[in-house]
XYZ file of C-alpha atoms in Angstrom:
779
model
C -29.322 31.377 15.551
C -28.986 33.191 12.277
C -25.807 34.880 13.530
C -24.203 31.610 14.460
C -25.161 30.106 11.096
C -23.617 33.014 9.254
C -20.364 32.726 11.274
C -20.174 28.989 10.614
C -20.797 29.481 6.825
C -17.936 31.982 6.742
C -15.715 29.460 8.630
C -16.561 26.763 5.944
C -15.761 29.362 3.185
C -12.355 30.039 4.835
C -11.747 26.172 5.095
C -12.467 25.805 1.440
C -10.203 28.656 0.293
C -7.369 27.525 2.564
C -7.572 23.896 1.467
C -7.776 24.792 -2.251
C -4.722 27.065 -1.812
C -2.729 24.471 0.112
C -3.301 21.698 -2.411
C -2.796 23.828 -5.488
C 0.343 25.330 -4.013
C 1.540 21.758 -3.402
C 2.051 22.415 0.236
C -0.038 19.333 0.920
C 0.459 16.442 -1.549
C -2.274 13.761 -2.058
C -0.318 10.546 -2.131
C -1.961 7.402 -3.669
C 1.055 5.122 -3.511
C 0.697 2.252 -1.098
C 4.489 2.100 -0.734
C 4.544 5.572 0.857
C 2.621 4.082 3.886
C 5.264 1.428 4.453
C 7.699 2.269 7.236
C 6.149 5.705 8.060
C 5.841 5.710 11.835
C 5.989 8.222 14.572
C 9.653 8.586 15.473
C 11.668 11.580 16.719
C 15.300 12.371 17.162
C 17.572 9.454 17.559
C 14.868 6.909 16.965
C 14.299 8.171 13.478
C 18.080 8.027 12.844
C 18.223 4.383 13.958
C 15.224 3.531 11.784
C 16.706 4.741 8.575
C 18.186 1.284 7.869
C 15.260 -0.757 9.239
C 14.102 -3.555 6.999
C 10.751 -1.912 6.284
C 12.424 1.384 5.358
C 14.849 -0.295 3.004
C 11.995 -2.379 1.503
C 10.028 0.852 0.877
C 12.852 2.646 -0.753
C 13.806 -0.181 -3.090
C 10.212 -0.881 -4.090
C 9.709 2.800 -4.835
C 12.745 2.653 -7.110
C 11.436 -0.535 -8.736
C 8.079 1.256 -9.338
C 9.698 3.345 -12.016
C 11.000 0.380 -13.991
C 9.221 -1.598 -16.667
C 10.463 -4.803 -18.396
C 9.219 -5.759 -21.857
C 10.231 -9.181 -22.974
C 10.230 -9.873 -26.768
C 10.524 -13.434 -28.223
C 10.775 -14.587 -31.861
C 12.133 -17.778 -33.588
C 14.256 -15.585 -35.880
C 17.040 -13.608 -34.152
C 17.325 -11.034 -36.886
C 13.577 -10.449 -36.854
C 13.789 -10.208 -33.046
C 16.532 -7.582 -33.182
C 14.667 -5.528 -35.734
C 11.380 -5.564 -33.846
C 13.190 -4.921 -30.527
C 15.022 -1.876 -31.762
C 11.885 -0.456 -33.367
C 9.728 -0.910 -30.207
C 12.570 0.388 -28.039
C 12.699 3.555 -30.081
C 8.901 4.030 -29.840
C 9.206 3.776 -26.037
C 12.044 6.375 -26.036
C 9.773 8.724 -27.842
C 7.008 8.417 -25.301
C 6.267 11.244 -22.869
C 7.173 10.008 -19.395
C 10.004 7.699 -20.479
C 13.458 8.667 -19.000
C 15.547 5.969 -20.469
C 15.376 2.710 -22.518
C 18.051 -0.030 -22.650
C 18.243 -3.042 -24.831
C 20.751 -5.415 -23.164
C 20.480 -8.102 -25.750
C 21.621 -5.893 -28.702
C 23.230 -2.899 -27.199
C 26.643 -2.442 -25.465
C 26.432 -2.657 -21.706
C 27.080 0.276 -19.392
C 30.112 -1.462 -17.844
C 32.333 -0.564 -20.829
C 32.214 3.137 -19.817
C 34.024 2.141 -16.581
C 37.133 0.803 -18.325
C 39.193 3.881 -17.223
C 38.265 3.407 -13.610
C 39.282 -0.203 -13.489
C 42.354 -0.317 -15.757
C 44.913 0.793 -13.109
C 43.686 -2.025 -10.862
C 43.258 -4.712 -13.471
C 45.852 -6.908 -11.755
C 43.357 -7.747 -9.032
C 40.175 -8.114 -11.104
C 38.966 -11.446 -12.490
C 35.666 -12.600 -13.928
C 34.348 -15.622 -12.197
C 34.963 -17.711 -15.319
C 38.588 -16.723 -15.494
C 39.012 -17.214 -11.681
C 37.594 -20.751 -11.914
C 40.007 -21.616 -14.786
C 42.962 -20.287 -12.768
C 41.897 -22.207 -9.707
C 41.589 -25.354 -11.826
C 45.097 -24.853 -13.313
C 43.835 -24.011 -16.748
C 45.883 -20.808 -17.281
C 47.029 -21.893 -20.704
C 43.628 -21.205 -22.224
C 43.740 -17.619 -20.882
C 47.289 -17.148 -22.274
C 46.201 -18.383 -25.774
C 43.140 -16.086 -25.660
C 45.458 -13.139 -24.717
C 47.717 -13.918 -27.760
C 44.723 -14.237 -30.061
C 43.305 -10.961 -28.967
C 46.475 -9.180 -29.992
C 45.826 -10.007 -33.671
C 42.023 -9.801 -33.653
C 40.684 -7.223 -36.162
C 38.378 -5.700 -33.563
C 40.966 -5.693 -30.778
C 40.933 -2.833 -28.313
C 44.431 -3.615 -26.980
C 46.604 -0.593 -26.468
C 50.031 0.184 -24.994
C 48.293 1.409 -21.821
C 46.105 -1.677 -21.498
C 49.032 -4.047 -22.071
C 51.007 -2.277 -19.438
C 48.309 -2.873 -16.736
C 46.521 -5.959 -18.141
C 48.882 -7.962 -20.419
C 46.674 -11.065 -20.297
C 43.541 -9.134 -21.337
C 41.644 -10.169 -18.133
C 39.746 -6.891 -17.619
C 37.463 -7.237 -20.769
C 36.210 -10.562 -19.254
C 35.593 -8.915 -15.922
C 33.698 -5.944 -17.537
C 31.627 -8.296 -19.756
C 30.499 -10.227 -16.623
C 29.774 -6.943 -14.849
C 27.718 -5.762 -17.833
C 25.645 -8.865 -17.618
C 25.007 -8.259 -13.973
C 24.086 -4.588 -14.500
C 21.870 -5.405 -17.442
C 20.664 -8.531 -15.655
C 20.211 -10.342 -18.883
C 20.803 -10.161 -22.572
C 19.803 -12.403 -25.369
C 18.463 -15.895 -24.441
C 17.624 -18.929 -26.444
C 15.010 -21.381 -25.171
C 12.562 -23.761 -26.832
C 13.679 -22.718 -30.340
C 12.881 -19.078 -29.616
C 15.152 -16.143 -28.992
C 14.195 -13.647 -26.247
C 15.461 -10.288 -25.078
C 14.344 -7.589 -22.666
C 13.656 -3.977 -23.075
C 14.216 -2.237 -19.763
C 12.375 1.180 -19.352
C 12.961 3.673 -16.686
C 9.958 6.007 -16.114
C 10.117 9.586 -15.093
C 9.005 10.166 -11.495
C 6.069 12.360 -12.512
C 4.428 9.404 -14.263
C 3.562 7.756 -10.943
C 2.772 10.890 -9.070
C 0.801 13.174 -11.316
C -1.893 10.840 -12.416
C -0.257 10.246 -15.818
C 0.358 6.520 -15.229
C -2.994 5.338 -16.890
C -2.152 7.337 -20.116
C 1.401 5.878 -20.167
C 0.103 2.308 -19.809
C -2.521 2.769 -22.460
C 0.033 4.089 -24.914
C 2.470 1.256 -24.060
C -0.303 -1.299 -24.644
C -1.103 0.249 -27.897
C 2.575 0.073 -29.065
C 2.672 -3.577 -27.960
C -0.504 -4.403 -29.750
C 0.714 -2.827 -32.967
C 4.037 -4.762 -32.759
C 2.399 -8.143 -32.256
C -0.192 -7.487 -35.004
C 2.544 -6.810 -37.586
C 4.260 -10.227 -36.954
C 2.253 -13.303 -35.747
C 5.472 -14.943 -34.611
C 6.392 -12.206 -32.326
C 5.527 -12.754 -28.606
C 5.602 -9.885 -26.106
C 5.230 -9.994 -22.270
C 5.305 -7.061 -19.890
C 5.755 -6.503 -16.173
C 6.216 -3.572 -13.837
C 4.382 -2.051 -10.877
C 2.779 0.544 -13.067
C 0.789 -2.058 -14.993
C -0.471 -3.796 -11.846
C -1.253 -0.407 -10.281
C -3.316 0.768 -13.231
C -5.130 -2.558 -13.387
C -6.026 -2.366 -9.757
C -7.107 1.223 -10.071
C -9.235 0.393 -13.096
C -11.170 -2.361 -11.247
C -11.547 -0.084 -8.015
C -12.667 2.866 -10.104
C -15.264 0.879 -11.875
C -16.607 -0.483 -8.634
C -16.527 2.879 -6.859
C -18.397 4.565 -9.652
C -21.102 1.912 -9.721
C -21.427 1.864 -5.971
C -21.430 5.682 -5.679
C -24.071 6.127 -8.268
C -26.381 3.497 -6.735
C -25.812 4.678 -3.177
C -26.327 8.329 -4.017
C -29.531 7.687 -5.961
C -30.689 5.441 -3.290
C -30.252 7.941 -0.489
C -31.784 10.720 -2.474
C -34.752 8.503 -3.408
C -35.175 7.486 0.251
C -35.179 11.164 1.509
C -37.591 12.287 -1.223
C -39.846 9.310 -0.630
C -40.036 10.017 3.064
C -40.321 13.883 2.961
C -41.453 14.690 -0.566
C -39.259 17.747 -0.474
C -35.718 18.793 -1.653
C -34.979 20.763 1.567
C -34.049 17.595 3.617
C -31.696 16.582 0.810
C -30.094 20.066 0.888
C -29.707 19.688 4.682
C -28.068 16.339 4.443
C -25.660 17.469 1.755
C -24.729 20.501 3.817
C -24.003 18.316 6.794
C -21.967 15.709 4.961
C -20.203 18.343 2.809
C -19.173 20.449 5.825
C -17.759 17.344 7.486
C -15.749 16.386 4.381
C -14.329 19.873 4.042
C -13.306 20.240 7.693
C -11.621 16.810 7.625
C -9.501 17.621 4.575
C -8.638 21.081 5.884
C -7.329 19.518 9.126
C -5.237 17.137 7.171
C -3.609 19.701 4.878
C -2.802 21.955 7.855
C -1.172 19.199 9.861
C 0.458 16.803 7.469
C 2.729 17.556 4.473
C 1.611 14.485 2.583
C -1.957 12.930 2.822
C -2.462 9.408 1.901
C -5.428 8.481 -0.364
C -6.423 5.622 1.984
C -6.767 8.101 4.781
C -9.099 10.129 2.628
C -11.126 7.180 1.601
C -11.665 5.932 5.197
C -12.187 9.459 6.462
C -14.845 10.021 3.905
C -16.517 6.789 4.918
C -16.418 7.704 8.575
C -17.862 11.086 7.792
C -20.791 9.031 6.404
C -21.846 8.963 10.151
C -22.744 12.632 9.794
C -25.852 11.964 7.732
C -27.223 10.304 10.865
C -26.822 13.616 12.737
C -28.903 15.356 9.968
C -31.565 12.643 9.845
C -32.191 12.692 13.587
C -33.029 16.436 13.484
C -34.951 16.214 10.078
C -37.432 13.535 11.253
C -38.752 15.760 14.053
C -42.073 17.276 12.924
C -42.508 21.065 12.725
C -45.327 20.821 15.164
C -42.851 20.059 17.902
C -42.351 23.707 18.569
C -39.670 26.281 17.761
C -36.420 25.498 16.049
C -34.653 25.653 19.470
C -37.200 23.276 21.025
C -36.846 20.780 18.216
C -33.028 20.975 18.460
C -33.124 20.577 22.206
C -34.719 17.203 21.664
C -31.739 15.797 19.730
C -28.799 17.920 20.889
C -27.968 15.769 23.971
C -27.971 12.606 21.912
C -25.787 14.316 19.200
C -23.318 15.634 21.756
C -22.955 12.230 23.489
C -22.689 10.324 20.080
C -20.052 12.818 18.963
C -18.189 12.560 22.254
C -18.119 8.846 22.139
C -16.916 8.663 18.530
C -14.366 11.336 19.039
C -12.885 9.447 22.003
C -12.884 6.295 19.935
C -11.050 7.827 17.017
C -8.725 9.731 19.263
C -7.269 6.296 20.302
C -6.042 5.991 16.759
C -4.002 9.153 16.982
C -1.842 7.516 19.701
C -0.820 4.526 17.569
C 2.568 4.737 15.879
C 1.286 4.790 12.325
C 0.872 7.875 10.192
C -2.021 6.359 8.319
C -4.085 5.809 11.469
C -3.180 9.289 12.721
C -4.519 10.802 9.505
C -7.713 8.812 9.657
C -8.133 9.930 13.188
C -7.570 13.701 12.498
C -9.885 13.554 9.421
C -12.754 11.825 11.303
C -12.572 13.902 14.476
C -12.435 17.206 12.587
C -15.152 16.148 10.102
C -17.589 14.889 12.694
C -17.247 18.039 14.835
C -18.000 20.071 11.731
C -20.986 18.006 10.876
C -22.360 18.467 14.374
C -21.876 22.199 14.232
C -23.700 22.379 10.854
C -26.699 20.497 12.287
C -27.031 22.774 15.338
C -26.352 26.042 13.495
C -27.508 25.825 9.830
C -30.238 23.157 9.737
C -32.597 25.013 12.195
C -32.571 27.895 9.705
C -34.216 25.705 7.014
C -38.014 25.266 7.058
C -39.226 22.030 8.683
C -40.673 19.341 6.544
C -42.750 16.554 8.075
C -42.309 12.982 7.022
C -45.255 11.364 5.004
C -47.290 9.082 7.252
C -48.184 6.662 4.351
C -44.803 6.547 2.719
C -43.946 2.896 2.016
C -40.707 3.101 4.107
C -42.720 4.391 7.042
C -45.210 1.474 6.776
C -42.350 -1.167 6.546
C -40.679 0.438 9.505
C -43.786 0.270 11.655
C -44.141 -3.477 10.998
C -40.498 -4.215 11.737
C -40.563 -1.874 14.802
C -43.581 -3.726 16.349
C -41.869 -7.091 16.019
C -38.539 -5.999 17.450
C -40.152 -4.163 20.395
C -42.179 -7.330 21.137
C -39.173 -9.651 21.453
C -36.819 -7.625 23.536
C -34.914 -9.640 26.057
C -35.195 -9.096 29.832
C -32.567 -7.191 31.908
C -31.148 -10.448 33.192
C -30.651 -11.806 29.672
C -29.025 -8.474 28.622
C -26.400 -8.918 31.329
C -25.704 -12.423 30.200
C -25.420 -11.371 26.570
C -23.001 -8.560 27.404
C -20.830 -10.930 29.509
C -20.728 -13.622 26.948
C -20.024 -11.194 24.187
C -17.190 -9.616 25.956
C -15.501 -12.986 26.590
C -16.214 -14.068 23.027
C -14.733 -10.908 21.573
C -11.582 -11.147 23.629
C -11.241 -14.768 22.570
C -11.792 -13.802 18.959
C -9.079 -11.212 19.077
C -6.555 -13.944 20.180
C -7.727 -16.962 18.310
C -9.424 -16.017 15.122
C -6.990 -16.434 12.290
C -5.845 -13.197 10.546
C -4.255 -12.894 7.107
C -2.284 -9.622 6.603
C -0.744 -10.891 3.307
C -0.706 -7.831 0.964
C -1.249 -10.226 -1.966
C -4.743 -10.806 -0.626
C -5.745 -7.087 -0.804
C -5.882 -6.631 -4.543
C -7.985 -7.980 -7.429
C -5.033 -9.521 -9.322
C -4.737 -9.532 -13.100
C -4.282 -13.051 -14.383
C -2.619 -11.872 -17.676
C -0.124 -9.684 -15.886
C 0.693 -12.383 -13.432
C 1.332 -14.832 -16.308
C 3.521 -12.260 -18.077
C 5.601 -11.683 -14.968
C 6.066 -15.493 -14.444
C 7.123 -15.835 -18.179
C 9.684 -13.050 -17.798
C 11.104 -14.479 -14.641
C 11.427 -18.014 -16.105
C 12.977 -16.967 -19.373
C 15.066 -13.856 -18.450
C 15.629 -14.288 -14.601
C 14.226 -10.776 -14.147
C 11.236 -9.339 -12.307
C 9.232 -11.753 -10.280
C 8.946 -11.466 -6.536
C 11.549 -8.980 -5.452
C 13.934 -10.170 -2.744
C 17.182 -8.875 -1.290
C 19.832 -9.895 1.081
C 20.855 -7.492 3.750
C 24.556 -7.426 4.721
C 25.519 -5.532 7.943
C 28.924 -4.712 9.241
C 30.914 -1.758 10.601
C 33.689 -2.219 8.012
C 33.142 -1.853 4.184
C 35.752 -4.588 3.476
C 33.932 -6.994 5.767
C 30.694 -6.313 3.946
C 32.283 -6.759 0.586
C 33.669 -10.158 1.709
C 30.284 -11.184 2.993
C 28.802 -10.180 -0.425
C 31.326 -12.404 -2.166
C 30.493 -15.309 0.168
C 26.766 -14.850 -0.616
C 27.423 -15.018 -4.332
C 29.464 -18.139 -3.913
C 26.786 -19.725 -1.824
C 23.975 -18.859 -4.321
C 25.928 -19.739 -7.526
C 24.393 -23.272 -7.549
C 20.899 -21.878 -7.206
C 21.523 -19.525 -10.167
C 22.829 -22.454 -12.210
C 19.781 -24.576 -11.673
C 17.369 -21.700 -12.148
C 16.044 -21.327 -8.591
C 17.469 -17.847 -8.510
C 17.482 -15.640 -11.688
C 20.289 -13.323 -10.775
C 21.832 -11.169 -8.053
C 23.696 -7.919 -7.968
C 25.485 -6.134 -5.096
C 28.373 -3.725 -4.380
C 30.825 -6.713 -4.142
C 30.152 -7.472 -7.858
C 31.383 -3.941 -8.790
C 34.241 -3.628 -6.364
C 35.791 -6.893 -5.035
C 37.110 -6.898 -1.550
C 40.809 -6.219 -0.919
C 41.251 -9.810 0.143
C 39.660 -11.090 -3.051
C 41.809 -8.807 -5.152
C 44.938 -9.984 -3.369
C 43.854 -13.628 -3.880
C 43.277 -12.701 -7.642
C 46.764 -11.260 -7.874
C 48.251 -14.337 -6.319
C 46.337 -16.496 -8.795
C 47.470 -14.472 -11.821
C 51.099 -14.511 -10.632
C 51.225 -18.250 -9.989
C 49.035 -19.453 -12.802
C 49.796 -16.919 -15.590
C 52.787 -14.594 -15.036
C 55.155 -17.286 -13.782
C 54.415 -20.050 -16.393
C 53.395 -17.962 -19.318
C 54.836 -14.490 -18.666
C 58.193 -15.179 -20.509
C 56.347 -16.462 -23.602
C 53.900 -13.539 -23.665
C 56.820 -11.054 -23.206
C 58.245 -12.339 -26.404
C 55.344 -10.900 -28.420
C 54.606 -7.693 -26.497
C 56.759 -4.775 -25.566
C 55.973 -5.061 -21.800
C 57.747 -6.520 -18.847
C 55.035 -8.833 -17.868
C 56.632 -9.711 -14.522
C 56.456 -6.180 -13.375
C 52.744 -5.657 -14.127
C 51.911 -6.912 -10.522
C 54.387 -4.686 -8.783
C 51.721 -1.979 -8.365
C 49.371 -3.474 -5.789
C 47.061 -0.569 -5.173
C 43.733 -2.094 -4.503
C 40.473 -0.885 -5.960
C 38.240 0.624 -3.216
C 34.751 2.085 -3.236
C 35.135 5.544 -4.767
C 32.228 7.983 -5.259
C 32.833 8.287 -9.023
C 32.535 4.495 -9.549
C 29.447 4.189 -7.361
C 27.843 7.121 -9.250
C 28.619 5.634 -12.580
C 27.073 2.224 -11.932
C 23.420 1.914 -12.794
C 21.530 0.107 -10.024
C 24.078 0.827 -7.237
C 21.904 3.721 -6.008
C 20.395 2.722 -2.803
C 22.409 -0.519 -2.323
C 24.635 1.049 0.237
C 23.107 2.616 3.384
C 25.519 3.444 6.054
C 26.717 0.284 7.616
C 24.343 -1.818 5.538
C 24.728 -3.122 1.984
C 21.985 -4.614 -0.129
C 22.309 -7.483 -2.534
C 19.372 -7.476 -4.999
C 17.945 -10.796 -6.077
C 15.720 -11.432 -9.148
C 13.256 -14.116 -9.976
C 13.613 -16.060 -6.781
C 11.706 -19.329 -7.117
C 12.780 -21.117 -3.932
C 13.031 -18.704 -0.948
C 13.759 -21.503 1.545
C 16.713 -22.672 -0.576
C 18.096 -19.186 -0.457
C 17.745 -18.995 3.305
C 19.435 -22.358 3.698
C 22.305 -21.441 1.367
C 23.303 -18.326 3.244
C 22.386 -19.593 6.791
C 26.097 -20.078 7.640
C 26.942 -16.443 6.706
C 26.463 -14.539 9.945
C 26.155 -11.090 8.635
C 23.801 -11.850 5.780
C 20.025 -12.446 5.896
C 17.300 -12.720 3.365
C 14.689 -10.017 3.413
C 11.374 -10.836 1.666
C 9.563 -7.562 0.926
C 6.188 -9.300 0.813
C 6.799 -10.863 4.181
C 8.152 -7.598 5.567
C 5.164 -5.524 4.364
C 2.773 -8.164 5.550
C 4.450 -7.940 9.036
C 4.031 -4.207 8.886
C 0.298 -4.410 8.197
C 0.052 -7.021 10.935
C 1.490 -4.507 13.357
C -1.036 -1.923 12.019
C -3.807 -4.422 12.722
C -2.634 -5.021 16.235
C -2.449 -1.231 16.970
C -5.863 -0.712 15.464
C -7.355 -3.632 17.517
C -5.894 -2.085 20.687
C -7.349 1.286 19.742
C -10.753 -0.308 19.109
C -10.538 -1.966 22.502
C -9.694 1.274 24.115
C -12.566 3.051 22.308
C -15.061 0.490 23.641
C -13.811 1.015 27.237
C -13.999 4.783 26.929
C -17.456 4.528 25.355
C -18.543 2.267 28.240
C -17.201 4.737 30.846
C -19.051 7.770 29.153
C -22.218 5.726 28.876
C -22.161 4.675 32.527
C -21.481 8.250 33.630
C -24.534 9.419 31.574
C -27.000 6.632 32.074
C -25.711 4.959 35.267
C -25.135 1.257 35.974
C -26.120 -1.002 34.315
C -28.015 0.940 31.679
C -24.743 2.467 30.508
C -23.159 -0.920 29.981
C -26.223 -1.934 28.002
C -25.643 1.097 25.630
C -22.061 0.088 24.909
C -23.101 -3.597 24.618
C -25.033 -2.746 21.370
C -21.837 -1.837 19.306
C -19.792 -4.477 21.237
C -22.056 -7.272 20.274
C -22.375 -5.876 16.737
C -18.629 -5.984 16.324
C -18.677 -9.659 17.547
C -21.408 -10.502 15.080
C -19.457 -8.827 12.262
C -16.279 -10.714 13.153
C -17.992 -14.070 13.352
C -20.055 -13.397 10.242
C -16.972 -12.480 8.221
C -15.149 -15.656 9.501
C -18.082 -17.730 8.396
C -18.225 -16.190 5.022
C -14.481 -16.612 4.560
C -13.702 -12.896 4.741
C -10.100 -12.190 5.607
C -9.458 -10.535 8.975
C -6.692 -7.927 8.441
C -5.920 -4.289 9.183
C -8.613 -3.000 6.829
C -11.174 -5.312 8.511
C -10.389 -3.782 11.834
C -10.814 -0.283 10.350
C -14.239 -1.500 9.113
C -15.002 -2.546 12.665
C -14.293 1.043 13.726
C -17.113 2.058 11.452
C -19.388 -0.495 13.028
C -18.461 0.817 16.485
C -18.900 4.520 15.555
C -22.361 4.029 13.805
C -23.550 1.367 16.185
C -22.735 3.504 19.240
C -24.742 6.275 17.679
C -27.741 4.031 17.201
C -27.615 3.003 20.773
C -27.075 6.540 22.184
C -29.751 8.125 20.114
C -32.139 5.364 21.051
C -31.399 5.848 24.822
C -31.499 9.654 24.637
C -34.965 9.557 22.934
C -36.478 8.346 26.218
C -35.579 11.680 27.879
C -37.709 13.697 25.473
C -40.547 11.297 24.475
C -39.311 11.020 20.840
C -38.758 7.308 20.916
C -40.725 6.569 17.710
C -39.196 9.432 15.731
C -35.676 8.409 16.881
C -36.097 4.797 15.963
C -37.446 5.761 12.628
C -34.397 8.079 12.064
C -32.111 5.155 13.119
C -33.921 2.978 10.527
C -33.296 5.595 7.815
C -29.684 5.874 8.860
C -29.418 2.122 8.532
C -30.743 2.255 4.957
C -28.369 5.069 4.028
C -25.338 3.305 5.669
C -26.093 -0.003 3.924
C -26.428 1.797 0.601
C -23.148 3.616 1.286
C -21.133 0.831 2.752
C -22.997 -2.403 2.197
C -22.677 -2.133 -1.557
C -18.937 -2.446 -1.143
C -19.539 -6.071 -0.562
C -20.334 -6.372 -4.272
C -16.794 -5.110 -5.251
C -14.437 -7.298 -7.189
C -11.478 -6.013 -5.137
C -11.014 -8.370 -2.190
C -10.182 -5.716 0.420
C -13.087 -3.530 -0.561
C -15.393 -6.527 -0.632
C -14.325 -7.522 2.903
C -14.961 -3.996 4.286
C -18.526 -3.880 2.781
C -19.329 -7.442 4.123
C -18.098 -6.642 7.635
C -19.855 -3.222 7.816
C -23.143 -4.734 6.453
C -23.257 -7.476 9.012
C -22.178 -5.104 11.799
C -24.666 -2.312 11.082
C -27.650 -4.603 10.775
C -26.639 -6.257 14.091
C -26.099 -2.877 15.709
C -29.606 -1.686 14.601
C -31.383 -4.812 16.048
C -29.337 -4.492 19.267
C -30.322 -0.859 19.621
C -33.858 -2.227 20.275
C -32.779 -5.077 22.507
C -30.108 -3.465 24.687
C -31.067 0.314 24.805
C -34.836 0.796 24.468
C -35.737 0.691 28.187
C -38.540 -1.348 29.580
C -41.186 -2.864 27.357
C -43.880 -0.565 28.503
C -41.937 2.587 27.861
C -41.214 2.494 24.142
C -44.502 1.694 22.429
C -45.698 4.072 19.876
C -47.908 6.620 21.504
C -49.717 9.854 20.708
C -47.258 11.987 22.662
C -47.649 15.612 21.750
C -44.209 15.769 20.366
C -44.725 12.949 17.890
C -48.238 13.675 16.646
C -46.936 14.758 13.337
C -46.020 11.129 12.631
C -49.473 9.648 13.245
């Protein structure tokens, strides 16, 4: 026994060193970004190639890019004061560690001006929408007069080269319009106030190295200082980093409170029962080995480990304390260490086998997250079992105190529950009805996978985001239009048709703005149409007059008909174009969409374009996760039933699996009555109910083989207390998803505990407390 314990301790040390080295060498990254989950599925070969442009993959990439952008809106009644304050605050943000770039579209030159050289040779086919509308309406004279005036303007940038390619000075209007699209918005005037944005791009390490809270705190300090210096200055902010830090703050506060209460509660319970620190050491060794083994397995198998997998894995490893308690409650008078261990080893093995089979089902789902939870749980529970059977027997036994208050309370409850157990016939009926009801619940109970329902939500940040969207047409709910087509020119024409269709919605404020590749490079057909307009509406009627004041043959400027086509240097030079072209798919970004249905209706006639709502897409992804997790849970119940029947025969084996099955039904129904949302995370909570509830049933059934019924039922009672402390307190969290998990687990575990009496305790005469030699230490 000692040799095996030493070998296992050495294995744990090797795991610890290996895990520490892998994480510190960054061979295994801990990823806390929810976006990294989205679209990560099991694919191989051609399937992965085909999935690169799937909706969910595009959504993930675009949202990840948006995660590094922050928008600060500043508003003031006085324009000059606004400019001064904006420039000052923008400079402070530039000086901040973690800031890559800061732009001030309202008071700084747009990025489009740097593209003048790219566009000049193709100016004859480029028109701003305003100029195009004037030419279509036959109002070319206004453009002619504007061109003449620009020749004599003091700040004119007209040169011999520009006159030769663009005699009517049309390119500056095109570039100005492009600059507005790139910058999204500049200076606005509304309700007697001037407003302007500060657009900040964060360095990637801000979101990945744990620096985001420091950046947000510093940004909030700068904003507070600016507003304190001028009562008339109004500042609003938005960006994923603000929401992420807010959510993390709420979650961290809840977790710290719950962890402290749960830890102190479990320690107090163990000390109260045993009046010795050794059982606490045994429990910590069991749980700690499980956590270590689970993390080691993840870092060896996966390049990137998601924080949600770690959280769920750690929760599932909470089952391991049950393994320790079932051994610890056996009195030292029960014989040698091997004898005491032999009383619980069969139950531990069967409980481990059932749980491992259940979580193995998760590994076959197509989601990386569920696979990581599966690996963590299986490796951790196996390690916890090995610790119980190798290390714990080396520790001196400590008997429980007969007069401990917990023991007295347990005996009263135990007597009542044993007295009201149902008959075998009623058990059959309960199992049949519960199976039918659970299948019906899976199909008919409403589920809500909306990601907006998962977080706490910060009212102030939501109000700021709404204000920025209404005033600047920026931020808000991100949307995009997907344009598919084998030919780039076809996609450009589709993009132009989309802008034409959405122009009325932009005018009336239902869409803030849009930006796509066709805004940067018009299609060849649009360029040819522009050339025809310029020739018929400008060159032919006004060319001779203009030629009288400039040394250029105006009529010959359209002789060069080389169209502008997507060139790498242009695509690389335009901010915001990165990621908007993916193979045979182009993306048109929308901002501040207030009427999604109107957008869908406006583009419904454009066959190659369709609106993609990231919130709906991600919600659909989590709905698929929920379905796969539900299927895995059903498979787990079937496998557990088969294992139980092979062990206990028919129908006793079905009674064993009936306990966690009915407990799951109780948890689902209780959650529905209490208004708890059924989603992917709720199903994962039901996995906990299954795993722990199955252990309750198996340990109770196995105890009949060794005459340790009373000790086992008391161990299950202690396990219930520790589990409710560990998981039930989650129901007090302010974060909706955490609250839902805690509520479901609390209902499920209490139900599973009661059902372990009713479904698995054998006949009424077999489970009364006796003075069996193996349980005298409890009397």
